[in-house]
Coordinates of C-alpha atoms in Angstrom, one line a residue:
X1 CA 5.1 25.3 -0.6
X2 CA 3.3 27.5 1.9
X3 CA 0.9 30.5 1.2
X4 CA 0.2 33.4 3.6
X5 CA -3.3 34.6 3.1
X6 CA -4.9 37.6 4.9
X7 CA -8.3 38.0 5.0
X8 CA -10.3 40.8 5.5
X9 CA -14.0 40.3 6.3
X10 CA -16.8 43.0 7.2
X11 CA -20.0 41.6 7.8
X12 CA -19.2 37.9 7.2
X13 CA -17.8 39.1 4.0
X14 CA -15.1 39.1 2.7
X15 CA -13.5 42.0 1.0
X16 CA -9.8 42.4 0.6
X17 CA -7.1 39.2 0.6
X18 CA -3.3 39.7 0.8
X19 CA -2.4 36.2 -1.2
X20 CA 1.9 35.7 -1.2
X21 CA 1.3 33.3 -4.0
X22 CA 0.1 36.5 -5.6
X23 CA 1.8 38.8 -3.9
X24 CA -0.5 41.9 -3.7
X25 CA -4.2 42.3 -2.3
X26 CA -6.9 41.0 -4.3
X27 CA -10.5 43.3 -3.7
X28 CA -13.6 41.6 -3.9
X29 CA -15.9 44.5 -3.1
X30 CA -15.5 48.3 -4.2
X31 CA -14.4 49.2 -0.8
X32 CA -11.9 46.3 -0.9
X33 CA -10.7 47.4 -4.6
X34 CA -10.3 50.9 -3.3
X35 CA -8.2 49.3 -0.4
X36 CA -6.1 47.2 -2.7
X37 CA -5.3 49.5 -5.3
X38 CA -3.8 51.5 -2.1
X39 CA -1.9 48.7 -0.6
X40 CA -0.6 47.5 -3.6
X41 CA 1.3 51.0 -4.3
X42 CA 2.8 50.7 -1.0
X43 CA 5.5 48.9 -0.5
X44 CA 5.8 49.0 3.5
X45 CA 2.7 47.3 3.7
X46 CA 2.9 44.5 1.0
X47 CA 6.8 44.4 3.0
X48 CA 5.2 43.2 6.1
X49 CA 2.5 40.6 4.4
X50 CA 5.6 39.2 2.6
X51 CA 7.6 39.0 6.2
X52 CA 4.3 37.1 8.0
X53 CA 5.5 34.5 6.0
X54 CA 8.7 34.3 6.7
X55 CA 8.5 35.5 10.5
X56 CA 5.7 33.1 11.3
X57 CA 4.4 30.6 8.6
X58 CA 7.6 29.1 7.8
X59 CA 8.3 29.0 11.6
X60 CA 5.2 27.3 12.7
X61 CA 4.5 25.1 9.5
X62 CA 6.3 22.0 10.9
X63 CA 4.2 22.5 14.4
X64 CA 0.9 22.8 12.6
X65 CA 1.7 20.1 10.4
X66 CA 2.7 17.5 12.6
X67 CA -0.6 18.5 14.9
X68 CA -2.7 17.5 11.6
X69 CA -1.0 14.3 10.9
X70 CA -1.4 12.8 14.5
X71 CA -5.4 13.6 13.8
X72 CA -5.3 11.5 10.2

């Protein structure tokens, strides 16, 4: 299957993933638990992160794919 994951770095850091596999933000920071916790109670925004992948990973998966397989 595929999995959308959003990452969002400060400093080289990491500190907040969306994960659809999961489907909700993960924080890795206090900041990014602060951030999740508010993300997760919204359902707009976990909405769009579930949409990514079905507007543009699914989409592109078969492109991406067959660009990896004529490098092996």
């Amino acid at each position: 299957g595929i999995e959308h994951i959003d990452s969002y770095v400060f400093n080289k850091a990491e500190y907040v993933r969306f994960n659809s596999t999961v489907g909700r933000y993960v924080g890795y920071t206090e900041h990014g638990l602060k951030n999740a916790e508010a993300w997760n109670s919204d359902a707009g925004i976990l909405g769009q992160e579930q949409a990514e992948l079905e507007r543009f990973c699914k989409p592109n998966a078969d492109i991406y794919y067959s660009a990896i397989r004529d490098k092996t």
